[in-house]
Short mmCIF file of C-alpha atoms in Angstrom, two decimals:
data_model
loop_
_atom_site.label_atom_id
_atom_site.label_comp_id
_atom_site.label_asym_id
_atom_site.label_seq_id
_atom_site.Cartn_x
_atom_site.Cartn_y
_atom_site.Cartn_z
CA UNK A 24 -24.35 13.06 -34.17
CA UNK A 25 -23.68 11.58 -37.76
CA UNK A 26 -26.53 10.12 -39.41
CA UNK A 27 -25.81 6.70 -38.96
CA UNK A 28 -25.54 7.54 -35.25
CA UNK A 29 -29.34 8.53 -35.52
CA UNK A 30 -29.97 5.52 -37.41
CA UNK A 31 -28.66 3.30 -34.98
CA UNK A 32 -30.30 4.88 -31.97
CA UNK A 33 -33.40 4.82 -33.76
CA UNK A 34 -33.40 1.56 -34.69
CA UNK A 35 -32.43 0.38 -30.97
CA UNK A 36 -35.09 2.22 -29.39
CA UNK A 37 -37.74 0.75 -32.19
CA UNK A 38 -36.83 -2.61 -30.87
CA UNK A 39 -36.84 -2.13 -27.20
CA UNK A 40 -39.92 -0.33 -27.38
CA UNK A 41 -41.72 -3.32 -29.21
CA UNK A 42 -39.49 -5.85 -26.73
CA UNK A 43 -42.31 -6.72 -24.28
CA UNK A 44 -45.02 -7.46 -27.00
CA UNK A 45 -42.53 -9.92 -28.74
CA UNK A 46 -43.56 -13.74 -28.54
CA UNK A 47 -40.18 -14.81 -27.18
CA UNK A 48 -40.16 -12.35 -25.04
CA UNK A 49 -40.34 -13.62 -21.14
CA UNK A 50 -39.79 -12.02 -17.59
CA UNK A 51 -36.04 -13.18 -17.39
CA UNK A 52 -35.74 -11.00 -20.59
CA UNK A 53 -37.36 -8.06 -19.13
CA UNK A 54 -36.09 -8.15 -15.96
CA UNK A 55 -32.28 -8.17 -17.10
CA UNK A 56 -33.23 -4.83 -19.58
CA UNK A 57 -35.00 -3.33 -16.53
CA UNK A 58 -31.29 -3.77 -14.61
CA UNK A 59 -29.67 -2.67 -17.75
CA UNK A 60 -31.75 0.69 -17.90
CA UNK A 61 -31.34 1.16 -13.99
CA UNK A 62 -27.47 0.75 -14.23
CA UNK A 63 -27.34 2.84 -17.31
CA UNK A 64 -29.60 5.74 -15.65
CA UNK A 65 -27.46 5.56 -12.87
CA UNK A 66 -23.96 6.07 -15.01
CA UNK A 67 -25.03 8.32 -17.20
CA UNK A 68 -26.65 10.51 -14.59
CA UNK A 69 -23.35 10.20 -12.57
CA UNK A 70 -21.60 10.93 -15.93
CA UNK A 71 -23.26 14.46 -16.08
CA UNK A 72 -21.49 15.60 -12.65
CA UNK A 73 -18.06 14.24 -13.01
CA UNK A 74 -17.75 13.45 -16.70
CA UNK A 75 -19.15 16.72 -17.75
CA UNK A 76 -18.32 19.44 -14.95
CA UNK A 77 -15.29 17.28 -13.53
CA UNK A 78 -16.69 16.68 -9.76
CA UNK A 79 -16.20 13.69 -8.84
CA UNK A 80 -19.26 12.86 -6.56
CA UNK A 81 -18.68 9.35 -4.43
CA UNK A 82 -22.33 9.76 -2.66
CA UNK A 83 -24.04 9.13 -5.76
CA UNK A 84 -26.25 6.39 -4.35
CA UNK A 85 -27.56 8.50 -2.03
CA UNK A 86 -29.86 10.58 -4.82
CA UNK A 87 -30.81 7.17 -5.77
CA UNK A 88 -31.83 6.10 -2.57
CA UNK A 89 -33.70 9.18 -1.71
CA UNK A 90 -35.27 8.84 -5.23
CA UNK A 91 -36.74 5.32 -4.18
CA UNK A 92 -37.40 6.14 -1.08
CA UNK A 93 -39.88 9.03 -1.54
CA UNK A 94 -41.72 7.20 -4.80
CA UNK A 95 -41.98 3.72 -2.76
CA UNK A 96 -43.34 5.46 0.65
CA UNK A 97 -45.59 8.00 -1.56
CA UNK A 98 -46.79 5.41 -4.05
CA UNK A 99 -47.49 2.57 -1.39
CA UNK A 100 -49.23 5.19 0.68
CA UNK A 101 -51.59 5.89 -2.27
CA UNK A 102 -50.06 8.57 -4.41
CA UNK A 103 -50.57 8.85 -7.74
CA UNK A 104 -47.54 6.56 -9.49
CA UNK A 105 -46.70 9.70 -11.61
CA UNK A 106 -46.62 12.22 -8.88
CA UNK A 107 -44.48 9.70 -6.62
CA UNK A 108 -42.10 9.59 -9.28
CA UNK A 109 -41.68 12.87 -9.71
CA UNK A 110 -41.53 13.93 -6.26
CA UNK A 111 -38.53 11.17 -6.01
CA UNK A 112 -36.63 13.07 -8.59
CA UNK A 113 -37.80 16.38 -6.99
CA UNK A 114 -36.35 15.56 -3.62
CA UNK A 115 -32.97 14.26 -4.60
CA UNK A 116 -32.68 17.22 -6.72
CA UNK A 117 -33.43 19.18 -3.36
CA UNK A 118 -31.03 17.31 -1.45
CA UNK A 119 -28.52 18.13 -4.13
CA UNK A 120 -28.98 21.60 -4.09
CA UNK A 121 -29.14 22.08 -0.50
CA UNK A 122 -25.55 20.23 0.21
CA UNK A 123 -24.37 21.34 -2.99
CA UNK A 124 -23.63 24.94 -1.64
CA UNK A 125 -20.90 23.72 1.30
CA UNK A 126 -19.90 20.41 -0.50
CA UNK A 127 -19.13 21.86 -4.05
CA UNK A 128 -16.55 24.39 -2.41
CA UNK A 129 -14.38 21.25 -1.74
CA UNK A 130 -12.07 20.77 -4.63
CA UNK A 131 -11.26 17.51 -6.11
CA UNK A 132 -10.62 14.73 -4.11
CA UNK A 133 -11.90 16.86 -0.98
CA UNK A 134 -15.51 16.98 -2.73
CA UNK A 135 -15.27 13.19 -3.41
CA UNK A 136 -14.43 12.51 0.41
CA UNK A 137 -17.22 15.00 0.96
CA UNK A 138 -19.80 13.30 -0.85
CA UNK A 139 -18.98 9.98 0.33
CA UNK A 140 -19.62 11.00 4.11
CA UNK A 141 -22.73 12.51 2.96
CA UNK A 142 -24.12 9.61 1.46
CA UNK A 143 -22.60 7.21 4.13
CA UNK A 144 -23.96 9.67 7.11
CA UNK A 145 -27.37 8.89 4.76
CA UNK A 146 -27.08 5.31 4.48
CA UNK A 147 -26.57 4.71 7.96
CA UNK A 148 -29.43 6.84 9.23
CA UNK A 149 -31.67 5.12 6.75
CA UNK A 150 -30.68 1.55 8.22
CA UNK A 151 -31.48 2.89 11.95
CA UNK A 152 -34.75 4.52 10.80
CA UNK A 153 -36.01 2.03 8.27
CA UNK A 154 -34.11 -1.05 8.94
CA UNK A 155 -37.13 -3.39 7.70
CA UNK A 156 -37.46 -4.63 4.39
CA UNK A 157 -40.37 -3.06 2.05
CA UNK A 158 -42.95 -5.88 0.48
CA UNK A 159 -45.73 -4.87 -1.67
CA UNK A 160 -49.00 -5.10 0.02
CA UNK A 161 -51.59 -7.53 -1.16
CA UNK A 162 -53.38 -5.38 -4.34
CA UNK A 163 -50.29 -4.11 -5.64
CA UNK A 164 -48.91 -7.59 -6.00
CA UNK A 165 -52.04 -9.37 -7.36
CA UNK A 166 -52.10 -6.42 -10.34
CA UNK A 167 -48.12 -6.85 -10.82
CA UNK A 168 -46.93 -6.96 -14.47
CA UNK A 169 -43.22 -6.65 -15.63
CA UNK A 170 -44.36 -5.06 -18.72
CA UNK A 171 -44.98 -1.32 -16.84
CA UNK A 172 -41.99 -1.43 -14.92
CA UNK A 173 -40.11 -2.10 -18.08
CA UNK A 174 -41.46 1.14 -19.88
CA UNK A 175 -41.14 3.17 -16.91
CA UNK A 176 -37.32 2.24 -16.64
CA UNK A 177 -36.83 2.56 -20.77
CA UNK A 178 -38.54 5.99 -20.26
CA UNK A 179 -36.07 6.97 -17.26
CA UNK A 180 -32.54 5.87 -19.55
CA UNK A 181 -34.36 7.76 -22.39
CA UNK A 182 -34.52 10.99 -20.54
CA UNK A 183 -31.39 10.88 -19.13
CA UNK A 184 -29.52 10.10 -22.50
CA UNK A 185 -31.69 12.70 -23.56
CA UNK A 186 -30.10 15.23 -20.97
CA UNK A 187 -27.19 14.44 -21.24
CA UNK A 188 -26.72 14.65 -25.12
CA UNK A 189 -28.66 18.05 -24.86
CA UNK A 190 -25.58 19.24 -22.68
CA UNK A 191 -23.42 18.21 -25.37
CA UNK A 192 -25.07 20.98 -27.40
CA UNK A 193 -26.08 23.56 -25.07
CA UNK A 194 -24.22 26.41 -23.49
CA UNK A 195 -24.96 24.93 -20.05
CA UNK A 196 -22.91 21.99 -21.00
CA UNK A 197 -20.04 23.70 -22.96
CA UNK A 198 -20.07 26.14 -19.62
CA UNK A 199 -19.68 22.58 -17.44
CA UNK A 200 -17.03 21.26 -19.57
CA UNK A 201 -14.97 24.50 -19.17
CA UNK A 202 -15.23 24.31 -15.64
CA UNK A 203 -13.94 20.49 -15.49
CA UNK A 204 -10.81 21.64 -17.81
CA UNK A 205 -9.85 24.52 -16.06
CA UNK A 206 -11.82 26.22 -13.66
CA UNK A 207 -9.79 29.03 -12.86
CA UNK A 208 -9.36 29.69 -16.54
CA UNK A 209 -13.23 29.35 -16.71
CA UNK A 210 -13.64 32.03 -13.83
CA UNK A 211 -11.25 34.35 -15.46
CA UNK A 212 -13.22 34.44 -18.63
CA UNK A 213 -16.41 35.40 -17.03
CA UNK A 214 -17.57 31.93 -16.48
CA UNK A 215 -19.40 31.25 -13.07
CA UNK A 216 -17.97 27.99 -11.98
CA UNK A 217 -19.97 27.85 -9.03
CA UNK A 218 -23.07 27.96 -10.92
CA UNK A 219 -22.16 25.59 -13.61
CA UNK A 220 -21.10 22.86 -10.88
CA UNK A 221 -24.24 23.20 -8.97
CA UNK A 222 -26.86 22.89 -12.20
CA UNK A 223 -24.63 19.93 -12.99
CA UNK A 224 -25.05 18.45 -9.25
CA UNK A 225 -28.64 19.25 -9.43
CA UNK A 226 -29.30 17.73 -12.84
CA UNK A 227 -27.37 14.71 -11.86
CA UNK A 228 -29.14 14.29 -8.84
CA UNK A 229 -32.55 14.61 -10.07
CA UNK A 230 -31.95 11.68 -13.26
CA UNK A 231 -30.59 9.76 -9.91
CA UNK A 232 -33.48 10.34 -8.37
CA UNK A 233 -35.98 9.06 -10.97
CA UNK A 234 -33.67 6.21 -11.61
CA UNK A 235 -34.41 5.08 -8.13
CA UNK A 236 -38.43 5.75 -8.31
CA UNK A 237 -38.12 3.18 -11.43
CA UNK A 238 -36.25 0.84 -9.23
CA UNK A 239 -38.95 1.36 -6.18
CA UNK A 240 -41.62 0.70 -8.79
CA UNK A 241 -40.10 -2.31 -10.34
CA UNK A 242 -39.03 -4.32 -7.22
CA UNK A 243 -41.75 -6.79 -5.37
CA UNK A 244 -39.88 -6.47 -2.14
CA UNK A 245 -36.36 -4.56 -0.83
CA UNK A 246 -34.60 -3.41 2.31
CA UNK A 247 -34.73 0.17 2.34
CA UNK A 248 -31.32 0.51 3.17
CA UNK A 249 -29.94 -1.35 -0.11
CA UNK A 250 -30.93 1.64 -2.73
CA UNK A 251 -28.23 3.91 -0.33
CA UNK A 252 -25.25 1.25 -0.22
CA UNK A 253 -22.17 2.53 -2.11
CA UNK A 254 -22.33 -0.11 -4.25
CA UNK A 255 -25.22 2.19 -6.45
CA UNK A 256 -22.31 4.76 -6.76
CA UNK A 257 -19.25 2.48 -7.24
CA UNK A 258 -21.14 0.29 -10.02
CA UNK A 259 -22.09 3.80 -11.92
CA UNK A 260 -18.26 4.97 -11.62
CA UNK A 261 -17.14 1.66 -12.55
CA UNK A 262 -19.68 1.40 -16.18
CA UNK A 263 -18.79 5.06 -16.71
CA UNK A 264 -15.25 4.95 -16.87
CA UNK A 265 -15.23 1.41 -18.61
CA UNK A 266 -17.42 2.88 -21.55
CA UNK A 267 -15.80 6.29 -21.74
CA UNK A 268 -16.15 9.16 -19.41
CA UNK A 269 -17.42 12.60 -20.36
CA UNK A 270 -19.10 11.21 -23.94
CA UNK A 271 -23.17 9.95 -24.22
CA UNK A 272 -22.84 7.14 -25.60
CA UNK A 273 -19.70 5.74 -23.12
CA UNK A 274 -21.92 5.21 -19.80
CA UNK A 275 -24.62 2.85 -21.90
CA UNK A 276 -22.11 0.85 -23.72
CA UNK A 277 -20.30 0.49 -20.29
CA UNK A 278 -24.12 -0.51 -18.84
CA UNK A 279 -24.74 -3.31 -21.49
CA UNK A 280 -21.29 -5.01 -20.90
CA UNK A 281 -21.41 -4.58 -17.27
CA UNK A 282 -24.93 -5.87 -17.00
CA UNK A 283 -24.45 -9.02 -19.57
CA UNK A 284 -21.15 -10.05 -17.91
CA UNK A 285 -22.87 -9.80 -14.28
CA UNK A 286 -25.90 -11.84 -15.81
CA UNK A 287 -23.24 -14.16 -17.37
CA UNK A 288 -21.43 -14.85 -14.25
CA UNK A 289 -23.49 -14.50 -11.63
CA UNK A 290 -25.33 -17.83 -12.92
CA UNK A 291 -22.10 -19.69 -12.52
CA UNK A 292 -19.56 -17.61 -10.18
CA UNK A 293 -21.59 -15.41 -7.70
CA UNK A 294 -19.97 -11.92 -7.64
CA UNK A 295 -17.32 -12.44 -9.56
CA UNK A 296 -18.57 -10.31 -12.08
CA UNK A 297 -16.96 -7.81 -9.63
CA UNK A 298 -13.37 -9.08 -10.13
CA UNK A 299 -13.93 -8.97 -13.91
CA UNK A 300 -14.91 -5.55 -13.72
CA UNK A 301 -12.14 -4.54 -11.03
CA UNK A 302 -9.81 -5.53 -13.24
CA UNK A 303 -10.98 -4.31 -16.52
CA UNK A 304 -11.20 -0.87 -14.68
CA UNK A 305 -7.57 -1.01 -13.56
CA UNK A 306 -6.40 -1.95 -17.30
CA UNK A 307 -9.09 0.79 -18.96
CA UNK A 308 -7.44 3.20 -16.71
CA UNK A 309 -3.67 2.33 -17.67
CA UNK A 310 -4.23 2.09 -21.37
CA UNK A 311 -7.36 3.66 -22.28
CA UNK A 312 -8.30 6.29 -20.38
CA UNK A 313 -11.04 7.10 -22.89
CA UNK A 314 -12.63 3.66 -22.19
CA UNK A 315 -14.40 1.71 -24.84
CA UNK A 316 -15.59 4.52 -26.86
CA UNK A 317 -11.74 5.72 -27.18
CA UNK A 318 -11.19 2.16 -28.55
CA UNK A 319 -13.78 2.50 -31.27
CA UNK A 320 -12.13 6.29 -31.86
CA UNK A 321 -8.89 4.26 -32.33
CA UNK A 322 -9.90 1.60 -34.57
CA UNK A 323 -12.00 4.17 -37.09
CA UNK A 324 -8.72 6.60 -37.13
CA UNK A 325 -6.68 3.15 -38.16
CA UNK A 326 -9.37 2.53 -40.82
CA UNK A 327 -9.38 5.72 -42.44
CA UNK A 328 -5.53 5.90 -42.34
CA UNK A 329 -4.90 2.63 -44.05
CA UNK A 330 -7.09 3.66 -46.84
CA UNK B 21 -9.98 53.30 -16.10
CA UNK B 22 -8.69 50.64 -13.75
CA UNK B 23 -6.96 52.27 -10.24
CA UNK B 24 -4.97 50.09 -7.94
CA UNK B 25 -4.94 52.15 -4.75
CA UNK B 26 -2.47 51.31 -1.87
CA UNK B 27 -3.00 47.77 -1.61
CA UNK B 28 -1.68 44.89 0.59
CA UNK B 29 -2.03 41.45 -0.41
CA UNK B 30 -1.61 38.30 1.51
CA UNK B 31 -1.54 34.50 1.27
CA UNK B 32 -2.48 33.61 4.66
CA UNK B 33 0.08 35.18 7.23
CA UNK B 34 2.28 35.84 4.22
CA UNK B 35 2.72 39.08 2.81
CA UNK B 36 3.39 39.49 -0.89
CA UNK B 37 2.17 43.23 -1.80
CA UNK B 38 2.86 46.05 -0.17
CA UNK B 39 0.88 49.34 -0.95
CA UNK B 40 0.78 48.83 -4.83
CA UNK B 41 -0.51 51.67 -6.69
CA UNK B 42 -1.32 51.41 -10.29
CA UNK B 43 -3.18 53.04 -13.06
CA UNK B 44 -4.36 52.40 -16.21
CA UNK B 45 -6.12 55.08 -18.43
CA UNK B 46 -8.09 54.59 -21.29
CA UNK B 47 -6.87 53.50 -24.71
CA UNK B 48 -3.17 52.81 -23.00
CA UNK B 49 -0.83 50.38 -22.99
CA UNK B 50 0.64 50.23 -19.57
CA UNK B 51 3.16 47.59 -18.65
CA UNK B 52 4.33 45.93 -14.97
CA UNK B 53 7.88 44.51 -14.96
CA UNK B 54 10.02 42.94 -12.47
CA UNK B 55 11.68 39.37 -11.78
CA UNK B 56 10.23 36.39 -10.56
CA UNK B 57 8.14 36.53 -7.44
CA UNK B 58 7.88 40.20 -7.40
CA UNK B 59 4.24 39.75 -7.06
CA UNK B 60 3.16 40.63 -10.74
CA UNK B 61 0.72 37.98 -10.67
CA UNK B 62 -0.50 38.56 -7.48
CA UNK B 63 -1.57 41.97 -8.55
CA UNK B 64 -3.57 40.61 -11.68
CA UNK B 65 -4.85 38.09 -9.31
CA UNK B 66 -6.20 40.77 -7.13
CA UNK B 67 -7.34 42.89 -9.64
CA UNK B 68 -9.78 39.82 -11.18
CA UNK B 69 -10.89 39.06 -7.54
CA UNK B 70 -9.13 35.70 -7.74
CA UNK B 71 -7.84 37.16 -4.25
CA UNK B 72 -8.68 40.04 -1.69
CA UNK B 73 -6.64 42.29 -0.75
CA UNK B 74 -5.84 43.35 2.84
CA UNK B 75 -5.77 46.84 2.47
CA UNK B 76 -6.87 49.28 -0.51
CA UNK B 77 -9.08 49.93 -2.93
CA UNK B 78 -9.56 48.62 -7.03
CA UNK B 79 -11.68 50.68 -9.37
CA UNK B 80 -12.16 49.77 -13.00
CA UNK B 81 -14.57 52.26 -14.83
CA UNK B 82 -15.48 54.13 -11.67
CA UNK B 83 -16.78 51.49 -9.54
CA UNK B 84 -15.01 50.00 -6.69
CA UNK B 85 -14.21 46.30 -7.66
CA UNK B 86 -12.45 45.12 -4.54
CA UNK B 87 -15.02 42.27 -3.34
CA UNK B 88 -16.77 41.81 -6.71
CA UNK B 89 -16.68 38.08 -7.80
CA UNK B 90 -14.87 37.42 -10.69
CA UNK B 91 -17.57 36.61 -13.26
CA UNK B 92 -18.80 40.12 -12.81
CA UNK B 93 -15.47 41.62 -13.07
CA UNK B 94 -15.54 39.89 -16.64
CA UNK B 95 -18.73 41.16 -17.62
CA UNK B 96 -17.88 44.37 -16.86
CA UNK B 97 -15.35 44.20 -19.72
CA UNK B 98 -12.31 43.32 -18.10
CA UNK B 99 -10.28 40.25 -19.03
CA UNK B 100 -7.38 38.20 -17.83
CA UNK B 101 -5.07 36.24 -20.07
CA UNK B 102 -3.50 34.12 -17.18
CA UNK B 103 0.55 33.26 -17.92
CA UNK B 104 -0.91 29.45 -17.91
CA UNK B 105 -3.10 30.58 -20.73
CA UNK B 106 -5.80 28.43 -19.71
CA UNK B 107 -7.13 27.28 -23.11
CA UNK B 108 -9.27 23.92 -22.61
CA UNK B 109 -7.48 21.55 -23.93
CA UNK B 110 -9.99 18.96 -24.88
CA UNK B 111 -12.31 21.19 -26.59
CA UNK B 112 -11.89 22.67 -29.95
CA UNK B 113 -10.72 25.80 -30.82
CA UNK B 114 -14.35 26.98 -31.99
CA UNK B 115 -15.49 25.95 -28.65
CA UNK B 116 -12.91 27.72 -26.62
CA UNK B 117 -13.80 30.82 -28.50
CA UNK B 118 -17.13 30.51 -27.78
CA UNK B 119 -16.78 30.25 -23.99
CA UNK B 120 -15.09 33.51 -24.37
CA UNK B 121 -18.23 34.97 -25.53
CA UNK B 122 -20.08 33.57 -22.79
CA UNK B 123 -21.29 36.64 -20.35
CA UNK B 124 -24.05 38.25 -21.41
CA UNK B 125 -23.08 41.04 -23.02
CA UNK B 126 -20.66 39.41 -25.17
CA UNK B 127 -23.24 36.62 -26.41
CA UNK B 128 -25.03 39.18 -28.61
CA UNK B 129 -21.87 39.97 -30.40
CA UNK B 130 -20.74 36.71 -30.81
CA UNK B 131 -20.25 36.18 -34.75
CA UNK B 132 -18.97 39.73 -35.14
CA UNK B 133 -16.02 39.09 -32.69
CA UNK B 134 -15.52 36.00 -33.70
CA UNK B 135 -14.61 37.27 -37.25
CA UNK B 136 -12.46 39.63 -35.98
CA UNK B 137 -10.44 37.36 -34.20
CA UNK B 138 -10.36 35.27 -37.12
CA UNK B 139 -8.63 38.38 -38.85
CA UNK B 140 -6.24 39.17 -36.31
CA UNK B 141 -5.21 35.31 -35.88
CA UNK B 142 -6.17 33.57 -39.31
CA UNK B 143 -4.54 30.32 -38.01
CA UNK B 144 -7.21 30.14 -35.72
CA UNK B 145 -9.94 29.95 -38.38
CA UNK B 146 -7.93 27.03 -40.26
CA UNK B 147 -7.91 24.86 -37.10
CA UNK B 148 -11.29 26.19 -35.55
CA UNK B 149 -12.20 22.23 -35.22
CA UNK B 150 -8.84 21.15 -33.62
CA UNK B 151 -8.76 20.67 -30.27
CA UNK B 152 -6.60 22.91 -28.56
CA UNK B 153 -4.45 20.47 -26.49
CA UNK B 154 -3.18 19.66 -29.99
CA UNK B 155 -2.12 23.46 -30.90
CA UNK B 156 1.31 24.73 -30.23
CA UNK B 157 2.72 26.97 -27.72
CA UNK B 158 2.38 30.18 -30.08
CA UNK B 159 -0.90 28.92 -31.17
CA UNK B 160 -2.37 28.47 -28.20
CA UNK B 161 -1.28 31.71 -26.93
CA UNK B 162 -3.16 33.19 -29.87
CA UNK B 163 -6.38 31.37 -29.01
CA UNK B 164 -6.19 32.41 -25.35
CA UNK B 165 -5.96 36.20 -26.45
CA UNK B 166 -8.81 35.55 -28.78
CA UNK B 167 -10.88 33.90 -26.62
CA UNK B 168 -10.26 37.20 -24.43
CA UNK B 169 -11.01 39.23 -27.23
CA UNK B 170 -14.43 37.38 -27.70
CA UNK B 171 -15.42 39.34 -25.05
CA UNK B 172 -14.50 42.86 -26.68
CA UNK B 173 -12.87 44.15 -23.22
CA UNK B 174 -12.38 47.32 -22.53
CA UNK B 175 -9.18 46.29 -20.87
CA UNK B 176 -7.23 43.42 -21.38
CA UNK B 177 -4.39 42.09 -18.94
CA UNK B 178 -1.72 39.69 -20.05
CA UNK B 179 0.09 37.80 -17.84
CA UNK B 180 3.63 37.19 -19.36
CA UNK B 181 2.28 36.44 -22.48
CA UNK B 182 6.06 35.97 -23.93
CA UNK B 183 6.59 33.06 -21.45
CA UNK B 184 8.06 29.87 -23.34
CA UNK B 185 7.63 30.98 -27.01
CA UNK B 186 10.27 31.20 -29.81
CA UNK B 187 11.52 34.58 -30.09
CA UNK B 188 9.98 34.73 -33.67
CA UNK B 189 6.51 33.73 -32.20
CA UNK B 190 7.45 36.73 -29.50
CA UNK B 191 7.43 39.53 -31.78
CA UNK B 192 4.29 38.34 -33.73
CA UNK B 193 2.54 38.30 -30.29
CA UNK B 194 3.59 41.98 -29.46
CA UNK B 195 2.51 42.72 -32.88
CA UNK B 196 -0.85 41.74 -32.12
CA UNK B 197 -0.60 43.63 -28.89
CA UNK B 198 0.16 46.66 -30.25
CA UNK B 199 -2.61 46.04 -33.09
CA UNK B 200 -5.05 45.44 -30.39
CA UNK B 201 -3.93 48.50 -28.46
CA UNK B 202 -4.60 50.54 -31.60
CA UNK B 203 -8.25 49.26 -32.15
CA UNK B 204 -9.05 51.44 -28.38
CA UNK B 205 -8.64 48.83 -25.84
CA UNK B 206 -6.40 49.47 -22.99
CA UNK B 207 -3.81 46.49 -22.37
CA UNK B 208 -2.25 46.20 -19.04
CA UNK B 209 0.78 43.99 -19.72
CA UNK B 210 3.26 42.02 -16.95
CA UNK B 211 6.58 40.65 -18.38
CA UNK B 212 9.87 39.71 -17.65
CA UNK B 213 10.72 40.21 -21.10
CA UNK B 214 11.40 43.60 -20.02
CA UNK B 215 12.41 45.19 -23.28
CA UNK B 216 9.65 44.21 -24.92
CA UNK B 217 7.34 45.37 -22.64
CA UNK B 218 8.68 48.94 -22.37
CA UNK B 219 9.12 49.23 -26.14
CA UNK B 220 5.27 48.94 -26.72
CA UNK B 221 4.21 50.32 -23.39
CA UNK B 222 3.50 54.02 -22.94
CA UNK B 223 3.91 53.86 -19.21
CA UNK B 224 5.76 51.22 -17.08
CA UNK B 225 5.76 50.22 -13.65
CA UNK B 226 8.49 48.17 -11.94
CA UNK B 227 7.76 46.24 -8.79
CA UNK B 228 10.61 44.16 -6.95
CA UNK B 229 9.96 41.89 -3.61
CA UNK B 230 6.26 43.31 -3.38
CA UNK B 231 6.65 47.15 -3.76
CA UNK B 232 6.62 49.28 -6.76
CA UNK B 233 9.74 50.94 -6.78
CA UNK B 234 9.89 52.65 -10.19
CA UNK B 235 7.40 54.10 -12.31
CA UNK B 236 7.62 56.09 -15.96
CA UNK B 237 6.92 56.35 -19.41
CA UNK B 238 8.08 53.21 -20.98
CA UNK B 239 10.67 55.12 -23.32
CA UNK B 240 12.07 56.31 -20.33
CA UNK B 241 12.68 53.47 -18.33
CA UNK B 242 14.07 51.96 -21.30
CA UNK B 243 17.01 54.08 -21.19
CA UNK B 244 16.68 54.11 -17.13
CA UNK B 245 20.49 53.25 -15.69
CA UNK B 246 19.22 51.05 -12.97
CA UNK B 247 16.77 49.10 -15.42
CA UNK B 248 18.98 48.73 -17.81
CA UNK B 249 21.60 46.69 -15.36
CA UNK B 250 19.14 45.11 -13.71
CA UNK B 251 16.87 43.62 -16.31
CA UNK B 252 18.54 43.88 -19.42
CA UNK B 253 22.02 43.13 -18.65
CA UNK B 254 23.85 46.38 -20.15
#
């Protein structure tokens, strides 16, 4: 990354760190930012498996849901938050490890369908076993405040982005990208394609799991099943593609755009943001396969050429 | 060093190889020639463990590799450059080469191998930060061979290195193949460009409809009546 990129990232991070302390900061701003962090972390974690390793997982919500469920149950049961939080990620990662062995033998569209089916099965199971909603009990409700939720969610998105960035620099990430580019060729030069896909799956699932944990800590009351609904997957997919699949900054950019549009429109036209995002998704796939980041690249090339 | 002994290979119910045997000795160039659909690529896929033979045995350096996973076979020093080249188009030339040195044994010698590849293919050094997808066909073939050399293989297998390349480029590629072989790397080359292949090969096999029908030294096959009429239109 160039000097300018680090500078922008540093300023942005400093601003996000002090936001809860600022005089004009209020619960609405914090809530929107927390939602932004969760969407960005979901998209970025999905991107690790799909964008880097080339495996389109349409069951990403399952890992988010497992992380949220684990953390919520443990935390409300009296376990320390930190432990419940890590456990959320670990349960999601273990689930990925278990289903990875059969699922990653499937290629392309079959992997996508397989993961979608698994996630839906889990979704149905959870809605049958835990049909009710989970509300914070009295003591937690009394001590509830937003800044700690804000910092946890911010921490999660920073971890996810840091891991994604590290992968672009590391051997493991380069191996994943070779599998995305051409699995047979990767194998022919001695890369263990299955192991790289499995690592990408486990890392992606762990990160989605702790994102779910942040969600579970954030919400006062929600239906258990809500975190397992496929919308979590599809939001992550849309956001990633609109921002730029296979890049570090793309999912973040897409998430900012998504949350802003959703918030602006939700106040006026309920759920209309989905129509806008759907249309945008189609446009991006057709004319801008690299997402917003490609637009930026093209502009930069044009600018340097015209000089 | 590579012994293929009497393998049968089938895709499902469809058998495509019958009783194929082939041998590559140390420091030699061996060619396998034959028409489209004869089973050349299938033989190579079986050697690399991408397909499993129903019958027969394949050994490399005295070790049975008939059931060994592909990446382990590669680790042993046997590397295939596929006919579709399989360079990673959105990655840079440098990244492609780095991936070539992925197996543990090759990793330690990465800088040294890279230097050697750049000596053999100066164009790759010039283009190292360019994406592989933007290279020409000939450059991509050089990159594919260069990437295989990053592994410092004992045996390099080339599947149709001349495919889709201009005649001048084909000459260049074959010169490089010869050069590589003088450096002590054995080469198994599969070709439809029979003339070229037989010229550089010490020994060659002719495969037709899944069977080895003839094998002899490259020089003898070049003058063989049957081979000349069937493959060179003479």
